[in-house]
């Protein structure tokens, strides 16, 4: 190993800079590590963190890790409120599956539930990819799925059934009642109950929200949970009518429209997350929630209306209206997610100036080629290096997103406290890289 690389410390960031011929000199390295005189342009002061870092015994250039890396485990550390809500959400989900099964056998319902998992998994993977820059915990995401299925599905079924019965008594026409229920009842009741599920999860996850994009993804997951139970219900009903009807239903709901409910509720999630992040006055909350809910209802209403005009007409309208709408929505979210790398880079500027984060680490967090190189290094080193590289990149991204959120909306004490922990993780993971590299060298 070269002298520069020995100074810089082993690890994916050192290898990446060596590969590019950009390793800093000893003088520049010393300058980067000085934090006693923060740059006046930084968005909030980091100087006190240097003292805390030394007091905790963290030495980023040490030969072996001196502190266990913080890990965030699913469900652990939750209070009684979170546990109660999680248990109720799972119980409501189970009740909805039992309701959807109706007179069908357990085996039939279970098989169709497994089939309905295919679009659910696909939608979840896409939304998780969109929310990769400052993601909510998997615990909150799973809770969103269960609440969408249980609270959203259960509440909507009760309201739809009651109002559908009133419409039938008033009109006396079954077909007309189905049309009015689908177009003017279901969109309102379902989006309102799904919106309540979104609000509930966001209240619990509000300290983790730094981007409206996370809200859009969470709203989509709530919608996906609702669609999952609804798909089971439709699949069971179609199964009773024969294999031809079941096949058509599977194709229509599983292939052509898995994103309809997620798309509608994502607008509610986006606007509610915006309100949680901005913390406006009462009117700011009201108009944001109103706009998001109206957008969700209109998208849902359009879909149900087009689905009520007949099979032949629906296929044509799907191709000329729904497909472009879905493509515009999904493409917009993917483009928005791609632009988050610039936010991360801007947010990390003050950390780079004060030496807490290196320029190479910013590239790994924001540049796919640099990130790919780091992951390749991790695979070459062997376990647990790949996991540590992924955690390191996630941590750096989170620091940048937190910084940008505070620059736009003011310093949040809980974010400062969280970033202190993340910075400790950064130092500990660096030491782990050094340790793993040393072990690998000794083994060779």
Coordinates of C-alpha atoms in Angstrom, one line a residue:
X1 CA 0.0 0.0 0.0
X2 CA 1.3 3.5 -0.9
X3 CA 2.2 6.1 1.7
X4 CA -0.9 8.2 0.8
X5 CA -3.2 5.2 1.1
X6 CA -1.8 4.4 4.5
X7 CA -2.5 8.0 5.6
X8 CA -5.9 8.0 4.1
X9 CA -6.9 4.6 5.6
X10 CA -8.0 1.5 3.8
X11 CA -11.6 1.1 2.6
X12 CA -13.8 1.7 -0.5
X13 CA -13.3 5.5 -0.4
X14 CA -9.5 5.0 -0.4
X15 CA -9.6 2.5 -3.2
X16 CA -11.9 4.7 -5.3
X17 CA -9.6 7.8 -4.9
X18 CA -6.5 5.6 -5.6
X19 CA -8.2 4.4 -8.8
X20 CA -8.9 7.9 -9.8
X21 CA -5.6 9.3 -8.7
X22 CA -7.2 11.8 -6.4
X23 CA -5.9 10.9 -2.9
X24 CA -5.3 14.0 -0.8
X25 CA -1.9 15.0 0.5
X26 CA -0.9 14.8 4.2
X27 CA -1.4 18.6 4.5
X28 CA -4.8 18.5 2.9
X29 CA -5.8 15.5 5.0
X30 CA -4.9 17.4 8.2
X31 CA -6.8 20.4 7.0
X32 CA -9.9 18.4 6.2
X33 CA -9.9 16.8 9.7
X34 CA -9.8 20.1 11.6
X35 CA -13.2 21.0 13.0
X36 CA -12.4 23.6 15.6
X37 CA -13.0 26.5 13.2
X38 CA -16.1 25.7 11.2
X39 CA -16.6 27.4 7.9
X40 CA -18.9 30.5 8.4
X41 CA -21.1 29.4 5.5
X42 CA -22.1 26.1 7.0
X43 CA -25.8 25.8 7.6
X44 CA -25.6 24.8 11.2
X45 CA -22.7 24.4 13.6
X46 CA -20.8 21.1 13.8
X47 CA -18.0 22.2 16.1
X48 CA -19.4 20.7 19.3
X49 CA -19.7 17.4 17.6
X50 CA -15.9 17.1 17.4
X51 CA -15.6 17.2 21.2
X52 CA -18.4 14.6 21.5
X53 CA -16.7 12.5 18.9
X54 CA -13.4 12.5 20.8
X55 CA -15.1 12.0 24.2
X56 CA -16.8 8.8 22.7
X57 CA -13.4 7.4 21.9
X58 CA -13.9 7.5 18.1
X59 CA -10.6 7.5 16.1
X60 CA -11.3 7.3 12.4
X61 CA -7.7 6.5 11.6
X62 CA -7.4 3.8 14.3
X63 CA -6.4 0.2 13.4
X64 CA -9.5 -1.4 14.8
X65 CA -13.1 -0.4 15.7
X66 CA -13.5 1.0 19.1
X67 CA -17.3 1.4 19.1
X68 CA -20.1 -0.8 18.0
X69 CA -21.9 0.6 15.0
X70 CA -25.4 1.7 15.8
X71 CA -28.1 -0.4 14.2
X72 CA -31.8 0.4 13.7
X73 CA -33.9 -2.7 14.2
X74 CA -37.4 -3.1 13.0
X75 CA -40.0 -2.7 15.7
X76 CA -37.5 -2.7 18.6
X77 CA -37.4 0.4 20.7
X78 CA -41.1 1.3 19.9
X79 CA -43.4 2.6 22.6
X80 CA -46.7 1.0 23.7
X81 CA -48.6 3.2 21.2
X82 CA -46.7 1.9 18.3
X83 CA -47.1 -1.7 19.4
X84 CA -50.8 -1.4 20.0
X85 CA -51.3 0.2 16.5
X86 CA -49.2 -2.5 14.9
X87 CA -51.1 -5.3 16.5
X88 CA -54.5 -3.7 15.7
X89 CA -53.4 -3.2 12.1
X90 CA -52.4 -6.8 11.7
X91 CA -55.6 -8.0 13.4
X92 CA -57.7 -5.8 11.0
X93 CA -55.7 -7.1 8.1
X94 CA -56.4 -10.7 9.1
X95 CA -60.1 -9.9 9.6
X96 CA -60.3 -8.4 6.1
X97 CA -58.7 -11.6 4.6
X98 CA -61.3 -13.7 6.4
X99 CA -64.1 -11.4 5.1
X100 CA -62.8 -11.6 1.6
X101 CA -62.7 -15.4 1.6
X102 CA -66.5 -15.6 2.2
X103 CA -67.8 -19.1 1.5
X104 CA -64.6 -20.2 -0.3
X105 CA -62.3 -22.7 1.3
X106 CA -59.2 -21.8 3.2
X107 CA -57.0 -23.4 0.5
X108 CA -58.7 -21.4 -2.3
X109 CA -58.4 -18.1 -0.4
X110 CA -54.8 -18.9 0.6
X111 CA -53.8 -19.7 -3.0
X112 CA -55.4 -16.5 -4.3
X113 CA -53.8 -14.5 -1.6
X114 CA -50.4 -15.8 -2.7
X115 CA -51.3 -14.8 -6.3
X116 CA -52.2 -11.3 -5.1
X117 CA -48.8 -11.0 -3.5
X118 CA -47.2 -10.8 -6.9
X119 CA -48.4 -7.3 -7.8
X120 CA -48.0 -6.2 -4.1
X121 CA -44.3 -7.2 -4.1
X122 CA -43.8 -5.5 -7.4
X123 CA -45.4 -2.2 -6.3
X124 CA -43.5 -2.3 -2.9
X125 CA -40.2 -2.7 -4.6
X126 CA -40.8 0.2 -6.9
X127 CA -41.9 2.5 -4.1
X128 CA -39.0 1.4 -1.9
X129 CA -36.6 2.3 -4.7
X130 CA -38.2 5.7 -5.1
X131 CA -37.8 6.3 -1.3
X132 CA -34.1 5.2 -1.2
X133 CA -32.5 8.6 -0.3
X134 CA -34.0 9.3 3.1
X135 CA -36.3 6.2 3.6
X136 CA -38.7 5.6 6.4
X137 CA -38.0 2.5 8.5
X138 CA -39.3 -0.8 7.3
X139 CA -41.4 -1.0 10.4
X140 CA -43.3 2.1 9.3
X141 CA -43.6 0.8 5.8
X142 CA -45.0 -2.5 6.9
X143 CA -47.4 -0.7 9.2
X144 CA -48.6 1.4 6.3
X145 CA -49.3 -1.8 4.3
X146 CA -51.3 -3.3 7.2
X147 CA -53.2 -0.2 7.9
X148 CA -54.1 0.3 4.3
X149 CA -55.4 -3.2 4.2
X150 CA -57.1 -3.2 7.6
X151 CA -58.2 0.4 8.4
X152 CA -58.6 1.4 4.8
X153 CA -60.3 -1.7 3.5
X154 CA -62.5 -2.3 6.6
X155 CA -63.7 1.3 6.9
X156 CA -64.4 1.6 3.2
X157 CA -66.3 -1.7 3.0
X158 CA -68.7 -0.7 5.9
X159 CA -69.4 2.8 4.4
X160 CA -69.7 1.4 0.8
X161 CA -72.1 -1.3 1.9
X162 CA -74.3 1.1 3.9
X163 CA -74.5 3.8 1.3
X164 CA -74.9 1.2 -1.5
X165 CA -77.9 -0.1 0.3
X166 CA -79.4 3.4 0.6
X167 CA -78.9 4.0 -3.1
X168 CA -80.6 0.7 -4.0
X169 CA -83.6 1.5 -1.8
X170 CA -83.8 5.0 -3.4
X171 CA -83.4 4.0 -7.0
X172 CA -84.6 0.4 -7.1
X173 CA -82.1 -0.2 -9.9
X174 CA -79.2 -2.6 -9.2
X175 CA -77.0 -1.5 -12.2
X176 CA -77.5 2.2 -11.5
X177 CA -76.7 1.6 -7.8
X178 CA -73.4 -0.1 -8.8
X179 CA -72.5 2.8 -11.0
X180 CA -73.2 5.5 -8.4
X181 CA -71.5 3.5 -5.7
X182 CA -68.3 2.9 -7.8
X183 CA -68.0 6.5 -9.1
X184 CA -69.5 8.7 -6.3
X185 CA -69.2 6.6 -3.1
X186 CA -66.1 4.4 -3.2
X187 CA -63.5 7.1 -4.2
X188 CA -64.5 9.3 -1.3
X189 CA -64.8 6.6 1.4
X190 CA -61.7 4.6 0.3
X191 CA -59.4 7.6 -0.1
X192 CA -60.6 9.2 3.2
X193 CA -59.9 6.0 5.2
X194 CA -56.6 5.4 3.4
X195 CA -55.7 9.0 4.2
X196 CA -56.4 8.3 7.8
X197 CA -54.0 5.4 7.7
X198 CA -51.3 7.7 6.1
X199 CA -51.8 10.3 8.8
X200 CA -51.5 7.7 11.5
X201 CA -48.2 6.3 10.2
X202 CA -46.8 9.8 9.6
X203 CA -47.6 10.9 13.2
X204 CA -45.4 8.0 14.4
X205 CA -42.7 8.6 11.7
X206 CA -42.7 12.4 11.6
X207 CA -39.2 12.7 13.0
X208 CA -37.9 10.7 10.0
X209 CA -39.7 12.7 7.4
X210 CA -37.3 15.1 5.5
X211 CA -38.7 14.8 2.0
X212 CA -42.3 14.8 0.5
X213 CA -41.1 12.0 -1.7
X214 CA -41.1 9.7 1.3
X215 CA -44.7 10.7 1.9
X216 CA -45.7 9.9 -1.7
X217 CA -44.0 6.4 -1.3
X218 CA -45.8 5.8 2.1
X219 CA -49.1 6.8 0.6
X220 CA -48.4 4.4 -2.3
X221 CA -47.7 1.6 0.2
X222 CA -51.0 2.3 2.1
X223 CA -52.8 2.1 -1.3
X224 CA -50.9 -1.1 -2.1
X225 CA -52.0 -2.7 1.1
X226 CA -55.6 -1.7 0.4
X227 CA -55.4 -3.0 -3.2
X228 CA -54.0 -6.3 -1.9
X229 CA -57.1 -7.1 0.2
X230 CA -59.4 -5.8 -2.5
X231 CA -57.6 -8.1 -5.0
X232 CA -58.2 -11.1 -2.8
X233 CA -61.9 -10.2 -2.6
X234 CA -62.2 -9.8 -6.4
X235 CA -60.2 -12.9 -7.1
X236 CA -62.4 -15.0 -4.8
X237 CA -65.5 -13.7 -6.4
X238 CA -64.1 -14.3 -9.9
X239 CA -63.1 -17.8 -8.9
X240 CA -66.7 -18.7 -8.1
X241 CA -67.7 -17.6 -11.7
X242 CA -65.2 -19.9 -13.5
X243 CA -61.7 -19.9 -14.8
X244 CA -62.3 -17.6 -17.7
X245 CA -63.6 -14.8 -15.4
X246 CA -60.8 -15.5 -12.9
X247 CA -58.2 -15.2 -15.7
X248 CA -59.6 -11.9 -16.9
X249 CA -59.7 -10.5 -13.4
X250 CA -56.2 -11.6 -12.6
X251 CA -54.9 -9.8 -15.8
X252 CA -57.0 -6.7 -15.3
X253 CA -56.1 -6.1 -11.6
X254 CA -52.7 -7.8 -11.3
X255 CA -51.1 -6.7 -14.6
X256 CA -53.0 -3.7 -16.0
X257 CA -53.8 -1.8 -12.8
X258 CA -51.6 -2.7 -9.8
X259 CA -50.6 1.0 -9.4
X260 CA -54.1 2.6 -9.4
X261 CA -54.6 2.6 -5.6
X262 CA -51.0 3.4 -4.9
X263 CA -51.1 6.3 -7.4
X264 CA -54.2 7.8 -5.9
X265 CA -53.1 7.6 -2.3
X266 CA -49.6 8.8 -3.1
X267 CA -51.0 12.3 -3.7
X268 CA -52.5 12.3 -0.2
X269 CA -49.2 11.1 1.3
X270 CA -47.2 13.7 -0.6
X271 CA -49.2 16.6 0.6
X272 CA -49.5 15.4 4.2
X273 CA -45.7 14.8 4.4
X274 CA -45.1 18.3 3.0
X275 CA -47.2 19.6 5.9
X276 CA -45.3 17.6 8.5
X277 CA -42.0 18.8 7.1
X278 CA -43.0 22.5 6.8
X279 CA -45.0 22.6 10.1
X280 CA -47.2 25.5 8.8
X281 CA -50.1 27.2 10.6
X282 CA -53.5 25.7 10.6
X283 CA -54.5 27.0 7.2
X284 CA -51.4 25.5 5.7
X285 CA -52.3 22.1 7.0
X286 CA -55.9 22.4 5.8
X287 CA -55.2 23.4 2.2
X288 CA -52.4 20.9 1.7
X289 CA -54.5 17.9 3.0
X290 CA -57.5 19.1 1.0
X291 CA -55.5 19.3 -2.2
X292 CA -53.9 15.9 -1.7
X293 CA -57.2 14.3 -0.9
X294 CA -59.0 15.9 -3.8
X295 CA -56.3 14.7 -6.2
X296 CA -56.5 11.2 -4.8
X297 CA -60.3 11.1 -5.1
X298 CA -60.3 12.5 -8.7
X299 CA -57.8 9.9 -9.9
X300 CA -59.8 7.1 -8.2
X301 CA -63.1 8.5 -9.5
X302 CA -61.7 8.6 -13.1
X303 CA -60.5 5.1 -12.9
X304 CA -63.9 3.7 -11.6
X305 CA -65.8 5.7 -14.1
X306 CA -63.8 4.4 -17.1
X307 CA -64.1 0.8 -15.7
X308 CA -67.9 1.2 -15.6
X309 CA -68.4 2.0 -19.3
X310 CA -68.0 -1.6 -20.6
X311 CA -65.1 -3.9 -21.4
X312 CA -64.5 -2.9 -25.0
X313 CA -64.7 0.8 -24.3
X314 CA -62.6 0.4 -21.1
X315 CA -59.7 -1.2 -23.0
X316 CA -59.6 1.7 -25.4
X317 CA -59.9 4.3 -22.7
X318 CA -57.3 2.5 -20.6
X319 CA -54.8 2.8 -23.5
X320 CA -55.4 6.5 -24.3
X321 CA -56.0 7.8 -20.8
X322 CA -55.0 5.5 -18.0
X323 CA -51.7 4.3 -19.4
X324 CA -50.4 7.8 -20.1
X325 CA -51.6 8.9 -16.6
X326 CA -49.8 6.0 -14.9
X327 CA -46.6 6.6 -17.0
X328 CA -46.6 10.3 -16.1
X329 CA -47.1 9.6 -12.4
X330 CA -44.5 6.8 -12.2
X331 CA -42.0 8.6 -14.5
X332 CA -42.4 11.8 -12.5
X333 CA -41.6 10.0 -9.2
X334 CA -38.6 8.3 -10.7
X335 CA -37.2 11.5 -12.1
X336 CA -37.8 13.3 -8.8
X337 CA -36.1 10.5 -6.9
X338 CA -33.1 10.7 -9.3
X339 CA -32.7 14.4 -8.6
X340 CA -32.4 13.8 -4.8
X341 CA -28.7 13.0 -5.3
X342 CA -28.1 16.8 -5.9
X343 CA -29.9 17.5 -2.6
X344 CA -27.6 15.0 -0.8
X345 CA -24.5 16.6 -2.3
X346 CA -25.6 20.1 -1.3
X347 CA -26.4 19.0 2.2
X348 CA -23.0 17.4 2.7
X349 CA -21.0 20.5 1.6
X350 CA -20.6 21.8 5.2
X351 CA -19.6 18.3 6.4
X352 CA -16.9 18.1 3.7
X353 CA -15.6 21.6 4.6
X354 CA -15.3 20.6 8.3
X355 CA -13.8 17.2 7.5
X356 CA -16.6 15.0 8.9
X357 CA -17.3 13.6 5.4
X358 CA -14.8 13.1 2.5
X359 CA -15.4 14.2 -1.1
X360 CA -15.0 10.5 -2.1
X361 CA -17.8 9.5 0.3
X362 CA -20.1 12.1 -1.2
X363 CA -19.5 10.6 -4.6
X364 CA -20.3 7.1 -3.3
X365 CA -23.6 8.3 -1.9
X366 CA -24.6 10.3 -5.0
X367 CA -22.8 8.7 -8.0
X368 CA -23.9 5.2 -9.1
X369 CA -20.5 4.3 -10.6
X370 CA -18.7 5.2 -7.4
X371 CA -21.3 3.4 -5.3
X372 CA -21.0 0.4 -7.6
X373 CA -17.2 0.5 -7.1
X374 CA -17.6 0.6 -3.3
X375 CA -20.0 -2.4 -3.3
X376 CA -17.6 -4.3 -5.5
X377 CA -14.9 -3.6 -2.9
X378 CA -17.2 -4.9 -0.2
X379 CA -17.9 -8.1 -2.0
X380 CA -14.2 -8.7 -2.6
X381 CA -13.4 -8.2 1.1
X382 CA -16.3 -10.5 2.1
X383 CA -18.8 -10.4 5.0
X384 CA -19.6 -8.2 6.7
X385 CA -18.1 -5.6 4.4
X386 CA -21.0 -5.6 1.8
X387 CA -23.5 -4.8 4.6
X388 CA -21.2 -2.2 6.1
X389 CA -20.8 -0.5 2.7
X390 CA -24.6 -0.3 2.2
X391 CA -25.1 1.1 5.7
X392 CA -22.3 3.6 5.2
X393 CA -23.9 4.9 1.9
X394 CA -27.3 5.1 3.6
X395 CA -25.9 7.0 6.5
X396 CA -24.1 9.6 4.3
X397 CA -27.3 10.1 2.3
X398 CA -29.3 10.6 5.4
X399 CA -26.9 13.2 6.7
X400 CA -27.2 15.2 3.4
X401 CA -31.0 15.0 3.3
X402 CA -31.3 16.1 7.0
X403 CA -29.0 19.0 6.4
X404 CA -31.1 20.2 3.3
X405 CA -34.3 19.8 5.3
X406 CA -33.0 22.0 8.1
X407 CA -31.6 24.5 5.7
X408 CA -35.0 24.9 4.1
X409 CA -37.2 24.7 7.2
X410 CA -35.0 25.5 10.2
X411 CA -33.0 23.6 12.6
X412 CA -34.8 20.6 14.2
X413 CA -33.4 19.4 17.6
X414 CA -34.3 15.8 16.9
X415 CA -32.5 15.9 13.5
X416 CA -29.4 17.4 15.1
X417 CA -29.5 14.6 17.8
X418 CA -30.0 12.0 15.1
X419 CA -27.2 13.4 13.0
X420 CA -24.9 13.2 16.0
X421 CA -25.6 9.4 16.1
X422 CA -25.1 9.1 12.4
X423 CA -21.8 10.8 12.5
X424 CA -20.7 8.4 15.2
X425 CA -21.8 5.6 12.9
X426 CA -19.7 7.1 10.1
X427 CA -16.6 7.0 12.2
X428 CA -17.2 3.5 13.5
X429 CA -17.8 2.1 10.1
X430 CA -14.6 3.7 8.8
X431 CA -12.7 2.0 11.6
X432 CA -14.5 -1.3 10.6
X433 CA -13.3 -0.8 7.1
X434 CA -9.7 -0.4 8.3
X435 CA -10.1 -3.5 10.5
X436 CA -11.6 -5.6 7.7
X437 CA -8.8 -4.6 5.3
X438 CA -6.2 -5.5 7.9
X439 CA -7.8 -8.9 8.5
X440 CA -7.9 -9.6 4.8
X441 CA -4.2 -8.6 4.4
X442 CA -3.2 -10.8 7.3
X443 CA -5.2 -13.8 5.8
X444 CA -3.4 -13.3 2.5

